[in-house]
Amino acid sequence: MEKGVFITFEGIDGCGKTTMQGLCGQLLESRGKRVLLTKEPGDSDFGRSFRQMLLHTQMGEMNDATEVLLYAADRARHVDKVIRPALAQGMVVLCDRYLDSTIAYQGGGRGVEMDLLWRINDFATGGLSPDLTFYLRLDVEQMASRLSAGKDRLEKEAPRFFARVARAYEDLAARFPHRFVTVDANRPPEEVFSQIERKITEFFSWS
Ligand code: TYD
């Protein structure tokens, strides 16, 4: 059976991942690929409940352990029921956020020990790593102007929090150069997409 390809989209809130994921899906389908668009948190059959727990604005303070384990549980279900079955069918899976989000937000942002996060997430995913990760690098000042009033629990975090998240993404990009592709997300969407298109063309060896 043909093995699929696993591609993730990462970056701070407001970086435009979801738009780029959609455009990438159209590009791949136009080249005859079977594509699955999915996201974290919340795209498994348990997802809606996890999403409500994780992002509901009314919720009070959540401690780090609760937050890390909820994201990991959501991911474990998502990998088992959605991502791996699609890869086994040879599909290209485009996922909006994956475990790098935990390293960046819970590790960089909240300061949870990175080794612990890697171990928990290795267990959650059974070691499934993306083949390619697009990191949409957006300045924190740009983020503040892009996000609208209806902010969820995490988007209300201080700019300092997002500066730490961004730094953690930079560290990930430096540590995993074989799969990370950093894209300048401060540019207009057409330019951002053309950076992504170039890499996809190279990755699939299209001429
Ligand atoms: P969402 O509304 O899906 O926003 P976005 O379009 O930015 O992905 O919210 C997801 C939020 O959850 C986002 O602020 C990042 C956060 N998050 C973590 O903190 N850790 C994680 O492991 C994941 C997957 C998301």
XYZ file of N, CA and C and ligand atoms in Angstrom:
646
model
N 0.846 -1.220 0.000
C 0.000 0.000 0.000
C 0.870 1.254 0.000
N 0.493 2.211 -0.830
C 1.250 3.463 -0.881
C 1.181 4.176 0.468
N 2.313 4.709 0.909
C 2.310 5.444 2.171
C 1.983 6.906 1.891
N 1.197 7.496 2.778
C 0.827 8.898 2.589
C 1.927 9.847 3.025
N 1.596 11.127 2.973
C 2.535 12.177 3.372
C 1.851 13.034 4.435
N 2.613 13.343 5.491
C 2.049 14.080 6.622
C 2.695 15.476 6.677
N 1.850 16.501 6.463
C 2.340 17.889 6.430
C 1.609 18.706 7.497
N 2.372 19.454 8.302
C 1.729 20.270 9.343
C 1.990 21.757 9.099
N 1.094 22.578 9.662
C 1.179 24.036 9.559
C 1.241 24.587 10.974
N 2.255 25.404 11.256
C 2.476 25.902 12.612
C 2.728 27.398 12.613
N 2.537 28.005 13.776
C 2.825 29.431 13.934
C 1.958 30.017 15.028
N 2.248 31.274 15.408
C 1.450 31.907 16.458
C 0.056 32.240 15.918
N -0.866 32.521 16.821
C -2.247 32.826 16.442
C -2.274 33.974 15.428
N -3.120 33.838 14.421
C -3.283 34.905 13.433
C -2.276 34.871 12.290
N -1.462 33.806 12.211
C -0.403 33.785 11.181
C -0.921 33.354 9.814
N -2.174 32.893 9.746
C -2.761 32.554 8.442
C -2.604 31.088 8.047
N -2.331 30.232 9.027
C -2.148 28.798 8.735
C -3.330 28.190 8.016
N -4.523 28.536 8.490
C -5.715 27.855 7.975
C -5.931 28.183 6.494
N -5.707 29.461 6.119
C -5.815 29.860 4.713
C -4.794 29.094 3.876
N -3.560 29.022 4.369
C -2.496 28.348 3.604
C -2.770 26.846 3.494
N -3.314 26.282 4.543
C -3.662 24.852 4.504
C -4.678 24.604 3.389
N -5.690 25.480 3.296
C -6.733 25.326 2.273
C -6.153 25.458 0.864
N -5.298 26.459 0.654
C -4.701 26.673 -0.672
C -3.798 25.497 -1.056
N -3.092 25.003 -0.077
C -2.202 23.861 -0.301
C -3.024 22.626 -0.697
N -4.154 22.466 -0.037
C -5.048 21.350 -0.365
C -5.513 21.429 -1.815
N -5.903 22.651 -2.249
C -6.351 22.830 -3.642
C -5.229 22.506 -4.619
N -4.022 22.962 -4.297
C -2.868 22.703 -5.171
C -2.631 21.198 -5.319
N -2.633 20.504 -4.189
C -2.352 19.061 -4.218
C -3.450 18.299 -4.971
N -4.703 18.715 -4.745
C -5.799 18.043 -5.453
C -5.713 18.287 -6.952
N -5.290 19.492 -7.326
C -5.161 19.786 -8.766
C -4.073 18.927 -9.410
N -3.168 18.378 -8.587
C -2.120 17.474 -9.084
C -2.496 16.014 -8.865
N -3.775 15.787 -8.543
C -4.271 14.418 -8.456
C -4.060 13.717 -7.124
N -3.644 14.458 -6.093
C -3.452 13.831 -4.783
C -4.777 13.752 -4.036
N -4.916 12.717 -3.218
C -6.056 12.660 -2.304
C -5.619 13.317 -1.006
N -6.419 14.319 -0.564
C -5.982 15.194 0.526
C -6.966 15.135 1.691
N -6.429 15.130 2.915
C -7.273 15.286 4.097
C -6.851 16.556 4.828
N -7.823 17.460 5.051
C -7.562 18.660 5.846
C -8.053 18.394 7.257
N -7.181 18.594 8.234
C -7.601 18.353 9.607
C -6.890 19.342 10.522
N -7.301 19.393 11.808
C -6.692 20.384 12.700
C -6.656 19.920 14.145
N -5.801 20.546 14.928
C -5.770 20.330 16.373
C -5.869 21.683 17.064
N -6.530 21.771 18.211
C -7.253 20.670 18.841
C -8.640 20.508 18.221
N -9.149 19.283 18.318
C -10.573 19.120 18.106
C -11.071 18.451 16.858
N -10.239 17.740 16.087
C -10.776 17.144 14.864
C -10.924 15.632 14.897
N -10.985 15.049 16.089
C -11.336 13.625 16.147
C -12.805 13.538 16.566
N -13.301 12.319 16.713
C -14.698 12.188 17.143
C -14.913 12.702 18.578
N -13.852 12.723 19.384
C -13.974 13.295 20.739
C -13.712 14.801 20.731
N -13.351 15.304 19.543
C -12.727 16.616 19.447
C -13.520 17.769 20.000
N -14.832 17.749 19.722
C -15.614 18.915 20.132
C -15.550 19.115 21.647
N -15.575 18.003 22.379
C -15.511 18.108 23.844
C -14.155 18.647 24.283
N -13.077 18.130 23.667
C -11.752 18.634 24.025
C -11.650 20.124 23.733
N -12.139 20.513 22.563
C -12.015 21.912 22.148
C -12.724 22.836 23.126
N -13.904 22.381 23.556
C -14.643 23.208 24.513
C -13.878 23.340 25.819
N -13.334 22.218 26.267
C -12.586 22.260 27.532
C -11.366 23.161 27.405
N -10.668 23.045 26.256
C -9.399 23.756 26.102
C -9.548 25.236 25.811
N -10.571 25.594 25.049
C -10.596 26.971 24.544
C -11.748 27.814 25.075
N -12.612 27.194 25.899
C -13.795 27.955 26.324
C -13.423 29.139 27.198
N -13.891 30.322 26.771
C -13.489 31.556 27.447
C -13.947 31.630 28.904
N -15.101 31.024 29.179
C -15.645 31.155 30.537
C -14.855 30.352 31.575
N -14.037 29.423 31.082
C -13.375 28.533 32.021
C -12.363 29.289 32.885
N -12.228 28.853 34.114
C -11.265 29.502 35.013
C -9.855 29.063 34.674
N -8.919 29.373 35.526
C -7.523 28.983 35.330
C -7.396 27.470 35.151
N -6.569 27.069 34.222
C -6.309 25.639 34.058
C -4.836 25.425 34.384
N -4.513 24.413 35.193
C -3.092 24.261 35.491
C -2.365 23.604 34.327
N -1.032 23.685 34.354
C -0.232 23.230 33.215
C -0.460 21.755 32.907
N -0.533 20.940 33.966
C -0.675 19.495 33.743
C -1.982 19.191 33.029
N -3.057 19.852 33.460
C -4.357 19.615 32.825
C -4.289 20.000 31.353
N -3.702 21.145 31.081
C -3.639 21.646 29.705
C -2.814 20.706 28.813
N -1.618 20.333 29.298
C -0.724 19.464 28.510
C -1.402 18.124 28.224
N -2.026 17.553 29.249
C -2.605 16.211 29.088
C -3.862 16.246 28.216
N -4.618 17.335 28.277
C -5.792 17.443 27.392
C -5.358 17.551 25.930
N -4.361 18.384 25.642
C -3.876 18.470 24.258
C -3.321 17.122 23.801
N -2.614 16.451 24.710
C -2.012 15.159 24.335
C -3.093 14.100 24.098
N -4.132 14.114 24.919
C -5.216 13.130 24.753
C -5.963 13.386 23.443
N -6.206 14.643 23.149
C -6.856 15.009 21.885
C -5.994 14.519 20.711
N -4.689 14.711 20.833
C -3.748 14.319 19.763
C -3.708 12.804 19.602
N -3.704 12.088 20.721
C -3.631 10.619 20.664
C -4.829 10.066 19.888
N -6.009 10.592 20.188
C -7.223 10.143 19.508
C -7.181 10.524 18.018
N -6.717 11.731 17.751
C -6.647 12.258 16.383
C -5.695 11.412 15.527
N -4.522 11.072 16.091
C -3.553 10.248 15.357
C -4.147 8.870 15.086
N -4.733 8.295 16.111
C -5.235 6.916 16.015
C -6.415 6.787 15.054
N -7.353 7.725 15.142
C -8.611 7.567 14.398
C -8.672 8.338 13.083
N -7.821 9.357 12.923
C -7.931 10.199 11.731
C -6.638 10.181 10.899
N -5.527 10.543 11.537
C -4.294 10.755 10.751
C -3.716 9.441 10.230
N -3.486 8.471 11.123
C -2.869 7.215 10.658
C -3.733 6.479 9.623
N -5.048 6.389 9.830
C -5.854 5.712 8.799
C -5.742 6.400 7.433
N -5.708 7.724 7.416
C -5.593 8.441 6.126
C -4.223 8.192 5.500
N -3.171 8.205 6.305
C -1.826 7.938 5.771
C -1.738 6.513 5.228
N -2.386 5.590 5.927
C -2.352 4.187 5.473
C -3.020 4.030 4.111
N -3.984 4.933 3.812
C -4.638 4.900 2.492
C -3.870 5.686 1.440
N -2.700 6.211 1.801
C -1.881 6.933 0.835
C -2.277 8.385 0.644
N -3.063 8.924 1.571
C -3.490 10.328 1.412
C -2.402 11.303 1.856
N -2.526 12.551 1.390
C -1.687 13.617 1.928
C -2.506 14.270 3.044
N -2.002 14.200 4.273
C -2.709 14.766 5.418
C -2.120 16.146 5.705
N -2.994 17.176 5.642
C -2.576 18.547 5.952
C -3.179 18.907 7.299
N -2.337 19.061 8.303
C -2.844 19.266 9.667
C -2.468 20.655 10.182
N -3.502 21.401 10.586
C -3.352 22.741 11.144
C -3.038 22.576 12.634
N -1.780 22.702 12.992
C -1.196 22.464 14.328
C -1.049 20.973 14.621
N 0.071 20.664 15.284
C 0.346 19.295 15.739
C 1.296 19.438 16.915
N 2.158 18.450 17.163
C 2.869 18.483 18.447
C 3.829 19.655 18.616
N 4.308 20.266 17.524
C 5.157 21.452 17.688
C 4.393 22.566 18.416
N 3.056 22.587 18.288
C 2.266 23.594 19.024
C 2.399 23.388 20.530
N 2.429 22.131 20.953
C 2.595 21.864 22.385
C 3.984 22.297 22.857
N 5.003 22.002 22.039
C 6.361 22.396 22.425
C 6.445 23.929 22.504
N 5.835 24.606 21.518
C 5.924 26.066 21.481
C 5.061 26.742 22.560
N 3.797 26.296 22.696
C 2.868 26.987 23.616
C 3.053 26.534 25.063
N 3.006 25.200 25.283
C 3.124 24.742 26.677
C 4.587 24.776 27.132
N 5.521 24.452 26.216
C 6.945 24.481 26.573
C 7.479 25.907 26.590
N 7.473 26.562 25.419
C 7.992 27.929 25.332
C 7.125 28.917 26.102
N 5.827 28.895 25.837
C 4.911 29.875 26.431
C 4.760 29.714 27.935
N 4.439 28.484 28.358
C 4.147 28.288 29.785
C 5.359 27.847 30.593
N 6.404 27.401 29.908
C 7.605 26.992 30.638
C 7.565 25.575 31.172
N 6.697 24.726 30.626
C 6.694 23.319 31.045
C 7.950 22.652 30.480
N 8.523 21.744 31.262
C 9.791 21.100 30.883
C 9.665 20.403 29.521
N 10.559 20.755 28.616
C 10.477 20.247 27.233
C 10.596 18.715 27.154
N 11.528 18.142 27.926
C 11.726 16.681 27.843
C 10.450 15.941 28.220
N 9.779 16.471 29.231
C 8.520 15.855 29.662
C 7.491 15.933 28.532
N 7.416 17.085 27.873
C 6.462 17.252 26.766
C 6.773 16.288 25.629
N 8.051 16.119 25.307
C 8.415 15.182 24.230
C 8.008 13.764 24.605
N 8.252 13.391 25.880
C 7.919 12.004 26.291
C 6.418 11.755 26.236
N 5.657 12.695 26.797
C 4.192 12.544 26.800
C 3.673 12.463 25.358
N 4.224 13.309 24.501
C 3.723 13.362 23.129
C 4.198 12.205 22.273
N 5.349 11.649 22.635
C 5.802 10.457 21.942
C 4.826 9.311 22.236
N 4.402 9.255 23.480
C 3.409 8.249 23.877
C 2.084 8.510 23.148
N 1.674 9.765 23.120
C 0.378 10.115 22.507
C 0.339 9.798 21.009
N 1.448 10.008 20.321
C 1.443 9.888 18.862
C 2.024 8.571 18.379
N 2.596 7.788 19.290
C 3.305 6.575 18.874
C 4.508 6.939 18.005
N 5.034 8.137 18.208
C 6.242 8.554 17.491
C 5.987 9.092 16.092
N 4.736 9.372 15.749
C 4.453 9.879 14.392
C 4.921 11.337 14.243
N 5.877 11.531 13.351
C 6.432 12.867 13.119
C 6.031 13.332 11.709
N 5.816 14.646 11.526
C 5.470 15.122 10.179
C 6.629 14.922 9.197
N 6.290 14.780 7.915
C 7.322 14.739 6.870
C 7.782 16.156 6.543
N 6.864 17.101 6.706
C 7.140 18.498 6.355
C 6.314 19.384 7.289
N 6.938 20.465 7.784
C 6.224 21.395 8.655
C 6.439 22.812 8.135
N 5.346 23.477 7.766
C 5.461 24.874 7.380
C 5.292 25.728 8.628
N 6.345 26.465 8.978
C 6.279 27.390 10.107
C 6.051 28.790 9.546
N 4.860 29.331 9.803
C 4.515 30.661 9.308
C 4.957 31.692 10.340
N 6.101 32.284 10.059
C 6.699 33.215 11.023
C 6.052 34.593 10.888
N 5.368 35.009 11.982
C 4.662 36.299 11.999
C 5.179 37.112 13.182
N 5.432 38.419 12.984
C 5.847 39.267 14.104
C 4.701 39.371 15.106
N 5.068 39.392 16.398
C 4.042 39.447 17.451
C 3.201 40.725 17.334
N 3.813 41.828 16.907
C 3.058 43.096 16.749
C 2.004 42.952 15.644
N 2.364 42.224 14.584
C 1.408 41.970 13.485
C 0.247 41.124 13.992
N 0.566 40.168 14.844
C -0.464 39.281 15.373
C -1.532 40.083 16.102
N -1.087 40.998 16.972
C -2.032 41.786 17.774
C -2.988 42.543 16.869
N -2.489 43.074 15.748
C -3.382 43.855 14.884
C -4.301 42.956 14.055
N -3.890 41.709 13.829
C -4.739 40.821 13.017
C -5.896 40.203 13.803
N -5.681 39.992 15.110
C -6.713 39.272 15.865
C -7.856 40.210 16.242
N -9.052 39.698 16.091
C -10.220 40.548 16.353
C -10.591 40.525 17.833
N -11.696 41.181 18.151
C -12.110 41.318 19.551
C -12.478 39.986 20.210
N -13.072 39.076 19.464
C -13.554 37.827 20.071
C -12.441 36.861 20.395
N -11.613 37.211 21.330
C -10.443 36.397 21.628
C -10.807 35.222 22.538
N -10.166 34.066 22.280
C -10.398 32.954 23.185
C -9.383 33.006 24.331
N -9.451 31.975 25.186
C -8.642 31.977 26.401
C -7.156 32.214 26.122
N -6.617 31.505 25.099
C -5.180 31.607 24.848
C -4.799 32.906 24.157
N -5.723 33.410 23.310
C -5.405 34.636 22.583
C -5.377 35.850 23.512
N -5.899 35.685 24.723
C -5.863 36.801 25.672
C -4.521 36.900 26.385
N -3.636 35.921 26.119
C -2.332 35.940 26.764
C -1.563 37.193 26.360
N -0.641 37.584 27.228
C 0.153 38.789 26.986
C 1.097 38.603 25.801
N 1.482 39.721 25.134
C 2.448 39.632 24.036
C 3.740 38.917 24.438
N 4.137 39.048 25.683
C 5.368 38.370 26.132
C 5.249 36.863 25.981
N 4.041 36.362 26.271
C 3.786 34.923 26.109
C 4.038 34.527 24.653
N 3.498 35.300 23.717
C 3.647 34.948 22.297
C 5.085 35.128 21.814
N 5.809 36.053 22.417
C 7.231 36.190 22.052
C 7.976 34.906 22.450
N 7.613 34.322 23.597
C 8.268 33.064 24.022
C 7.851 31.910 23.106
N 6.576 31.912 22.718
C 6.088 30.872 21.790
C 6.874 30.964 20.475
N 7.028 32.191 19.967
C 7.734 32.390 18.694
C 9.185 31.927 18.812
N 9.816 32.217 19.951
C 11.207 31.794 20.140
C 11.307 30.267 20.115
N 10.344 29.615 20.733
C 10.369 28.140 20.748
C 10.204 27.577 19.336
N 9.374 28.235 18.513
C 9.245 27.784 17.114
C 10.580 27.951 16.370
N 11.270 29.057 16.644
C 12.575 29.267 15.986
C 13.539 28.144 16.379
N 13.513 27.770 17.667
C 14.401 26.686 18.137
C 14.046 25.365 17.454
N 12.740 25.113 17.311
C 12.311 23.877 16.639
C 12.797 23.867 15.187
N 12.657 25.016 14.518
C 13.075 25.102 13.109
C 14.573 24.842 12.977
N 15.342 25.323 13.959
C 16.798 25.108 13.908
C 17.145 23.651 14.223
N 16.346 23.035 15.103
C 16.653 21.667 15.522
C 16.233 20.628 14.486
N 15.177 20.932 13.740
C 14.655 19.953 12.770
C 14.643 20.520 11.341
N 15.818 20.888 10.836
C 15.859 21.526 9.504
C 15.386 20.602 8.389
N 15.441 19.284 8.604
C 15.025 18.348 7.549
C 13.526 18.419 7.288
N 12.736 18.835 8.279
C 11.288 18.893 8.024
C 10.707 20.313 8.126
N 11.414 21.235 8.800
C 10.865 22.582 8.980
C 11.160 23.480 7.786
N 10.121 24.170 7.324
C 10.287 25.184 6.293
C 9.712 26.475 6.873
N 10.563 27.465 7.063
C 10.100 28.725 7.647
C 9.675 29.666 6.524
N 8.464 30.206 6.700
C 7.862 31.051 5.672
C 7.575 32.414 6.312
N 7.848 33.494 5.597
C 7.586 34.837 6.133
C 6.097 35.166 6.006
N 5.384 35.079 7.137
C 3.929 35.266 7.126
C 3.520 36.729 7.286
N 4.500 37.641 7.357
C 4.164 39.068 7.392
C 3.823 39.587 5.990
N 4.141 38.796 4.961
C 3.889 39.179 3.571
C 2.411 38.974 3.217
N 1.937 39.568 2.112
C 0.548 39.319 1.681
C 0.336 37.833 1.376
N -0.911 37.352 1.522
C -1.192 35.911 1.386
C -0.664 35.287 0.086
N -0.753 36.012 -1.068
C -0.277 35.411 -2.335
C 1.213 35.112 -2.258
N 1.950 36.020 -1.608
C 3.400 35.804 -1.504
C 3.726 34.683 -0.529
N 2.940 34.620 0.543
C 3.156 33.540 1.515
C 2.923 32.206 0.807
N 1.829 32.153 0.032
C 1.513 30.883 -0.623
C 2.555 30.505 -1.667
N 3.111 31.506 -2.358
C 4.089 31.131 -3.392
C 5.341 30.522 -2.751
N 5.680 30.944 -1.530
C 6.809 30.302 -0.822
C 6.478 28.831 -0.529
N 5.218 28.604 -0.142
C 4.787 27.239 0.181
C 4.730 26.381 -1.090
N 4.198 26.974 -2.153
C 4.057 26.258 -3.424
C 5.420 25.782 -3.942
N 6.412 26.662 -3.802
C 7.770 26.293 -4.267
C 8.273 25.052 -3.537
N 8.058 25.041 -2.223
C 8.561 23.907 -1.433
C 7.799 22.617 -1.757
N 6.482 22.749 -1.923
C 5.658 21.569 -2.240
C 6.096 20.984 -3.590
N 6.326 21.878 -4.557
C 6.761 21.447 -5.896
C 8.067 20.664 -5.795
N 8.980 21.177 -4.955
C 10.279 20.511 -4.769
C 10.094 19.180 -4.031
N 9.265 19.200 -2.985
C 9.077 17.999 -2.160
C 8.525 16.835 -2.991
N 7.532 17.146 -3.851
C 6.918 16.076 -4.641
C 7.638 15.857 -5.983
N 8.766 16.572 -6.141
C 9.563 16.479 -7.381
C 8.718 16.750 -8.622
N 7.815 17.753 -8.523
C 7.067 18.155 -9.719
C 7.956 19.104 -10.507
N 7.791 19.113 -11.821
C 8.617 20.064 -12.562
C 7.766 21.270 -12.954
P -7.634 27.766 17.444
O -8.881 28.513 17.726
O -7.725 26.467 16.742
O -6.650 28.763 16.765
P -5.565 28.711 15.649
O -6.285 29.105 14.413
O -4.534 29.723 16.087
O -4.988 27.315 15.588
O -6.918 27.595 18.836
C -5.940 26.763 19.071
C -5.182 27.323 20.262
O -4.655 26.230 21.006
C -4.030 28.193 19.839
O -3.993 29.371 20.610
C -2.815 27.356 20.166
C -3.290 26.447 21.254
N -2.605 25.137 21.298
C -1.729 24.863 22.334
O -1.505 25.706 23.213
N -1.118 23.652 22.384
C -1.345 22.686 21.438
O -0.759 21.573 21.514
C -2.266 22.987 20.370
C -2.566 21.952 19.319
C -2.883 24.213 20.339
